Amino acid sequence: MQRRTLIRTALASSLAAGLPAFAQGPGNWPTGKAITYLVPFPAGGTTDVLARLIGQKLGTVLGTSVIIDNKGGAGGSVGSEIGSRAAPDGFTMVGGTISSHAINVSLYPKLGYDPQKSFAPVTLIGTNPLVLVVNQASPYKTLKDVLEASKTKSGGLSSASAGTGTSQHLSLELLAFKSGVKFTHIPYKGSGPAIQDVIGGQVDMMFDTTVVAGPHVQSGKLRAIAVTSAKRLASMPDVPTVAESGIAGLQDFEVLSWQAIFVPAGTPAPIVERLHTEIRKILATPEMQEKLKGFGMEPADLSTAKIAAFQKAEVEKWAQVIKAAGIKAD
């Protein structure tokens, strides 16, 4: 009886102090306070689309709101740096990508965060190839057309990206490096504005994820030239791979972008585990699996330890590519 009274008194004191209620389950932490899901790119890109899909469902599970906060710039570096400096208390998540959490560390000499040491991995959402697209009115119908046209144009064809160091940029640089053809890279602050300029004809072409480019290809606003995967995509069976072009030097061409979720380093392990568990359940639902595959993504299901190992390998891989191709941040 005395124990129950003490519990009631403690709860009453907490409520009187205005403290948020605690969620039940592994990694209890106060979820009455809103969680910020920081997207280091503008609205409309792959990371943003996934954040909104996951955030809404996660908020319901945790009994709180998940606020999407877009902080674009420098290929995801601006928002990621902000996220790295957030309090490690479970109230900040960061949408990490191949650019922000693997590529940028080799491109920017003064990056304000360490992609591995500044964060703890929560979930690898999935991987997806990119697709090279042009405006529907463009005269280019094949990769050979694109390369031949770029050879004859001063400075080469223009190609948009979500920013320097993004997978869109690295795909272009890798194509240029392997084919020996020059292009003019035009970085934007995100996929949304970049692809709109390709649709509008202000830029010749763009590599982008199937999440962003796919709907525009289906609507007829863009023409898909080639995909960067080793095999053709089920969602775009008529679009050849870059390797299928038959062009010398491109036989082993492959680029896979990826999307993940991180929290600031030092976030308590029980909270990381709770987030990992709940997001994993969300991603495993038939609805989300269908959406991911519809986007051309290959869903992933790795432990946090395996995500960390995967990220480490990606950092090392792209460091080698950037050095070999002599790629530098604009």
Short mmCIF file of N, CA, C and O in Angstrom, two decimals, residues 220-293:
data_model
loop_
_atom_site.label_atom_id
_atom_site.label_comp_id
_atom_site.label_asym_id
_atom_site.label_seq_id
_atom_site.Cartn_x
_atom_site.Cartn_y
_atom_site.Cartn_z
N GLY A 220 5.98 10.92 -68.42
CA GLY A 220 6.40 11.33 -69.74
C GLY A 220 7.16 12.64 -69.78
O GLY A 220 7.52 13.12 -70.86
N LYS A 221 7.44 13.22 -68.63
CA LYS A 221 8.17 14.48 -68.60
C LYS A 221 9.67 14.27 -68.82
O LYS A 221 10.37 15.17 -69.28
N LEU A 222 10.15 13.08 -68.45
CA LEU A 222 11.57 12.76 -68.62
C LEU A 222 11.72 11.45 -69.39
O LEU A 222 10.83 10.60 -69.36
N ARG A 223 12.86 11.30 -70.05
CA ARG A 223 13.18 10.06 -70.76
C ARG A 223 14.34 9.39 -70.03
O ARG A 223 15.36 10.02 -69.75
N ALA A 224 14.18 8.12 -69.70
CA ALA A 224 15.25 7.38 -69.02
C ALA A 224 16.23 6.85 -70.06
O ALA A 224 15.83 6.20 -71.03
N ILE A 225 17.51 7.12 -69.84
CA ILE A 225 18.56 6.69 -70.77
C ILE A 225 19.22 5.39 -70.32
O ILE A 225 19.41 4.47 -71.10
N ALA A 226 19.59 5.32 -69.03
CA ALA A 226 20.28 4.14 -68.51
C ALA A 226 20.23 4.14 -66.99
O ALA A 226 20.12 5.19 -66.36
N VAL A 227 20.32 2.95 -66.39
CA VAL A 227 20.35 2.83 -64.94
C VAL A 227 21.75 2.40 -64.51
O VAL A 227 22.49 1.78 -65.28
N THR A 228 22.12 2.76 -63.28
CA THR A 228 23.49 2.51 -62.81
C THR A 228 23.67 1.19 -62.08
O THR A 228 24.74 0.93 -61.53
N SER A 229 22.65 0.36 -62.07
CA SER A 229 22.75 -0.95 -61.41
C SER A 229 23.42 -1.97 -62.34
O SER A 229 23.58 -1.73 -63.54
N ALA A 230 23.81 -3.10 -61.77
CA ALA A 230 24.45 -4.16 -62.57
C ALA A 230 23.42 -4.87 -63.44
O ALA A 230 23.75 -5.40 -64.51
N LYS A 231 22.17 -4.87 -62.98
CA LYS A 231 21.09 -5.52 -63.73
C LYS A 231 19.94 -4.53 -63.95
O LYS A 231 19.82 -3.56 -63.22
N ARG A 232 19.13 -4.79 -64.93
CA ARG A 232 17.97 -3.93 -65.19
C ARG A 232 17.01 -3.98 -64.01
O ARG A 232 16.94 -4.98 -63.28
N LEU A 233 16.25 -2.91 -63.85
CA LEU A 233 15.31 -2.82 -62.74
C LEU A 233 13.95 -3.37 -63.13
O LEU A 233 13.49 -3.17 -64.26
N ALA A 234 13.31 -4.03 -62.16
CA ALA A 234 11.96 -4.56 -62.41
C ALA A 234 10.99 -3.42 -62.68
O ALA A 234 10.03 -3.56 -63.44
N SER A 235 11.25 -2.26 -62.05
CA SER A 235 10.37 -1.11 -62.22
C SER A 235 10.61 -0.37 -63.54
O SER A 235 9.78 0.43 -63.98
N MET A 236 11.76 -0.64 -64.20
CA MET A 236 12.08 -0.01 -65.49
C MET A 236 12.72 -1.06 -66.40
O MET A 236 13.88 -0.93 -66.81
N PRO A 237 11.99 -2.11 -66.73
CA PRO A 237 12.58 -3.23 -67.48
C PRO A 237 13.09 -2.89 -68.87
O PRO A 237 13.95 -3.59 -69.41
N ASP A 238 12.60 -1.82 -69.46
CA ASP A 238 13.01 -1.45 -70.82
C ASP A 238 14.22 -0.52 -70.85
O ASP A 238 14.71 -0.17 -71.93
N VAL A 239 14.68 -0.11 -69.66
CA VAL A 239 15.81 0.82 -69.59
C VAL A 239 17.10 0.02 -69.38
O VAL A 239 17.25 -0.69 -68.39
N PRO A 240 18.05 0.12 -70.29
CA PRO A 240 19.30 -0.65 -70.17
C PRO A 240 20.19 -0.11 -69.06
O PRO A 240 20.05 1.03 -68.62
N THR A 241 21.12 -0.93 -68.62
CA THR A 241 22.11 -0.49 -67.64
C THR A 241 23.21 0.27 -68.38
O THR A 241 23.36 0.14 -69.60
N VAL A 242 24.00 1.04 -67.65
CA VAL A 242 25.13 1.74 -68.26
C VAL A 242 26.09 0.72 -68.86
O VAL A 242 26.61 0.89 -69.97
N ALA A 243 26.29 -0.39 -68.13
CA ALA A 243 27.21 -1.42 -68.59
C ALA A 243 26.76 -2.06 -69.90
O ALA A 243 27.58 -2.52 -70.70
N GLU A 244 25.46 -2.07 -70.15
CA GLU A 244 24.92 -2.68 -71.37
C GLU A 244 25.14 -1.82 -72.61
O GLU A 244 24.85 -2.25 -73.72
N SER A 245 25.63 -0.62 -72.42
CA SER A 245 25.81 0.30 -73.55
C SER A 245 26.82 -0.22 -74.56
O SER A 245 26.81 0.17 -75.72
N GLY A 246 27.71 -1.10 -74.09
CA GLY A 246 28.71 -1.65 -74.98
C GLY A 246 29.87 -0.71 -75.23
O GLY A 246 30.74 -0.97 -76.07
N ILE A 247 29.91 0.39 -74.47
CA ILE A 247 30.97 1.38 -74.64
C ILE A 247 32.19 0.98 -73.82
O ILE A 247 32.07 0.59 -72.65
N ALA A 248 33.33 1.08 -74.43
CA ALA A 248 34.58 0.68 -73.77
C ALA A 248 34.78 1.43 -72.46
O ALA A 248 34.57 2.65 -72.40
N GLY A 249 35.16 0.71 -71.43
CA GLY A 249 35.42 1.31 -70.12
C GLY A 249 34.24 1.32 -69.19
O GLY A 249 34.38 1.57 -67.99
N LEU A 250 33.06 1.00 -69.72
CA LEU A 250 31.85 1.07 -68.88
C LEU A 250 31.29 -0.31 -68.53
O LEU A 250 30.21 -0.41 -67.95
N GLN A 251 32.03 -1.37 -68.84
CA GLN A 251 31.52 -2.72 -68.62
C GLN A 251 31.23 -3.02 -67.15
O GLN A 251 30.34 -3.81 -66.83
N ASP A 252 32.00 -2.41 -66.25
CA ASP A 252 31.82 -2.68 -64.81
C ASP A 252 31.22 -1.49 -64.07
O ASP A 252 31.32 -1.39 -62.84
N PHE A 253 30.58 -0.58 -64.79
CA PHE A 253 30.02 0.63 -64.17
C PHE A 253 28.84 0.25 -63.27
O PHE A 253 27.90 -0.40 -63.69
N GLU A 254 28.92 0.69 -62.01
CA GLU A 254 27.81 0.44 -61.07
C GLU A 254 27.88 1.46 -59.94
O GLU A 254 28.93 1.67 -59.34
N VAL A 255 26.76 2.09 -59.67
CA VAL A 255 26.64 3.00 -58.54
C VAL A 255 25.32 2.72 -57.84
O VAL A 255 24.26 2.71 -58.47
N LEU A 256 25.38 2.48 -56.56
CA LEU A 256 24.18 2.26 -55.76
C LEU A 256 24.11 3.32 -54.67
O LEU A 256 25.02 3.42 -53.84
N SER A 257 23.07 4.10 -54.70
CA SER A 257 22.87 5.07 -53.63
C SER A 257 22.24 4.33 -52.45
O SER A 257 21.75 3.20 -52.60
N TRP A 258 22.28 4.94 -51.28
CA TRP A 258 21.61 4.32 -50.14
C TRP A 258 21.07 5.37 -49.19
O TRP A 258 21.49 6.51 -49.18
N GLN A 259 20.09 4.95 -48.42
CA GLN A 259 19.42 5.82 -47.47
C GLN A 259 19.45 5.16 -46.09
O GLN A 259 19.20 3.96 -45.97
N ALA A 260 19.77 5.95 -45.08
CA ALA A 260 19.85 5.41 -43.72
C ALA A 260 19.37 6.45 -42.71
O ALA A 260 19.08 7.59 -43.08
N ILE A 261 19.26 6.03 -41.48
CA ILE A 261 18.88 6.94 -40.41
C ILE A 261 19.94 6.86 -39.31
O ILE A 261 20.35 5.76 -38.91
N PHE A 262 20.38 8.01 -38.85
CA PHE A 262 21.39 8.09 -37.79
C PHE A 262 20.88 8.97 -36.65
O PHE A 262 19.93 9.73 -36.82
N VAL A 263 21.54 8.85 -35.52
CA VAL A 263 21.31 9.75 -34.38
C VAL A 263 22.67 10.26 -33.93
O VAL A 263 23.71 9.65 -34.26
N PRO A 264 22.71 11.38 -33.22
CA PRO A 264 24.00 11.89 -32.75
C PRO A 264 24.74 10.86 -31.90
O PRO A 264 24.12 10.12 -31.12
N ALA A 265 26.05 10.81 -32.04
CA ALA A 265 26.86 9.90 -31.22
C ALA A 265 26.63 10.20 -29.75
O ALA A 265 26.51 11.36 -29.36
N GLY A 266 26.56 9.15 -28.96
CA GLY A 266 26.31 9.33 -27.54
C GLY A 266 24.87 9.14 -27.14
O GLY A 266 24.54 9.12 -25.95
N THR A 267 23.98 8.99 -28.12
CA THR A 267 22.57 8.71 -27.81
C THR A 267 22.52 7.37 -27.07
O THR A 267 23.14 6.40 -27.52
N PRO A 268 21.83 7.30 -25.93
CA PRO A 268 21.79 6.06 -25.15
C PRO A 268 21.42 4.84 -25.98
O PRO A 268 20.51 4.90 -26.82
N ALA A 269 22.14 3.76 -25.78
CA ALA A 269 21.92 2.53 -26.54
C ALA A 269 20.48 2.03 -26.51
O ALA A 269 19.96 1.57 -27.53
N PRO A 270 19.77 2.09 -25.34
CA PRO A 270 18.39 1.63 -25.33
C PRO A 270 17.49 2.43 -26.27
O PRO A 270 16.56 1.88 -26.87
N ILE A 271 17.77 3.73 -26.42
CA ILE A 271 16.97 4.56 -27.32
C ILE A 271 17.28 4.20 -28.77
O ILE A 271 16.37 4.08 -29.60
N VAL A 272 18.56 4.00 -29.08
CA VAL A 272 18.95 3.60 -30.43
C VAL A 272 18.28 2.27 -30.79
O VAL A 272 17.74 2.10 -31.88
N GLU A 273 18.29 1.35 -29.83
CA GLU A 273 17.70 0.03 -30.07
C GLU A 273 16.18 0.13 -30.26
O GLU A 273 15.61 -0.56 -31.11
N ARG A 274 15.54 0.99 -29.48
CA ARG A 274 14.09 1.16 -29.62
C ARG A 274 13.76 1.73 -31.00
O ARG A 274 12.85 1.26 -31.68
N LEU A 275 14.49 2.75 -31.41
CA LEU A 275 14.27 3.33 -32.73
C LEU A 275 14.53 2.30 -33.83
O LEU A 275 13.75 2.18 -34.79
N HIS A 276 15.61 1.55 -33.69
CA HIS A 276 15.96 0.52 -34.66
C HIS A 276 14.82 -0.51 -34.77
O HIS A 276 14.40 -0.87 -35.88
N THR A 277 14.33 -0.94 -33.64
CA THR A 277 13.27 -1.96 -33.61
C THR A 277 11.98 -1.45 -34.24
O THR A 277 11.36 -2.14 -35.07
N GLU A 278 11.56 -0.24 -33.85
CA GLU A 278 10.29 0.29 -34.35
C GLU A 278 10.35 0.62 -35.84
O GLU A 278 9.40 0.34 -36.58
N ILE A 279 11.46 1.21 -36.29
CA ILE A 279 11.57 1.55 -37.71
C ILE A 279 11.70 0.28 -38.55
O ILE A 279 11.15 0.20 -39.66
N ARG A 280 12.38 -0.70 -38.01
CA ARG A 280 12.48 -1.98 -38.71
C ARG A 280 11.10 -2.59 -38.92
O ARG A 280 10.80 -3.13 -40.00
N LYS A 281 10.25 -2.51 -37.90
CA LYS A 281 8.88 -3.03 -38.03
C LYS A 281 8.10 -2.26 -39.09
O LYS A 281 7.35 -2.84 -39.88
N ILE A 282 8.27 -0.95 -39.10
CA ILE A 282 7.57 -0.11 -40.08
C ILE A 282 8.00 -0.48 -41.50
O ILE A 282 7.17 -0.65 -42.40
N LEU A 283 9.30 -0.63 -41.70
CA LEU A 283 9.82 -0.94 -43.03
C LEU A 283 9.44 -2.34 -43.49
O LEU A 283 9.39 -2.61 -44.69
N ALA A 284 9.18 -3.23 -42.54
CA ALA A 284 8.85 -4.62 -42.87
C ALA A 284 7.39 -4.81 -43.27
O ALA A 284 7.02 -5.87 -43.78
N THR A 285 6.55 -3.79 -43.06
CA THR A 285 5.13 -3.93 -43.41
C THR A 285 4.99 -4.07 -44.93
O THR A 285 5.76 -3.49 -45.70
N PRO A 286 4.00 -4.84 -45.38
CA PRO A 286 3.78 -5.01 -46.83
C PRO A 286 3.63 -3.67 -47.56
O PRO A 286 4.13 -3.51 -48.67
N GLU A 287 2.99 -2.72 -46.91
CA GLU A 287 2.77 -1.41 -47.51
C GLU A 287 4.10 -0.71 -47.81
O GLU A 287 4.32 -0.20 -48.92
N MET A 288 5.00 -0.70 -46.81
CA MET A 288 6.28 -0.03 -47.00
C MET A 288 7.19 -0.80 -47.95
O MET A 288 7.92 -0.21 -48.75
N GLN A 289 7.15 -2.13 -47.88
CA GLN A 289 7.95 -2.94 -48.80
C GLN A 289 7.54 -2.67 -50.24
O GLN A 289 8.38 -2.54 -51.13
N GLU A 290 6.24 -2.56 -50.45
CA GLU A 290 5.72 -2.29 -51.79
C GLU A 290 6.16 -0.90 -52.27
O GLU A 290 6.54 -0.72 -53.43
N LYS A 291 6.11 0.08 -51.35
CA LYS A 291 6.51 1.44 -51.71
C LYS A 291 7.99 1.48 -52.06
O LYS A 291 8.39 2.09 -53.07
N LEU A 292 8.83 0.86 -51.25
CA LEU A 292 10.27 0.87 -51.48
C LEU A 292 10.62 0.23 -52.82
O LEU A 292 11.41 0.76 -53.61
N LYS A 293 10.02 -0.92 -53.09
CA LYS A 293 10.29 -1.62 -54.34
C LYS A 293 9.73 -0.85 -55.53
O LYS A 293 10.30 -0.86 -56.62
#
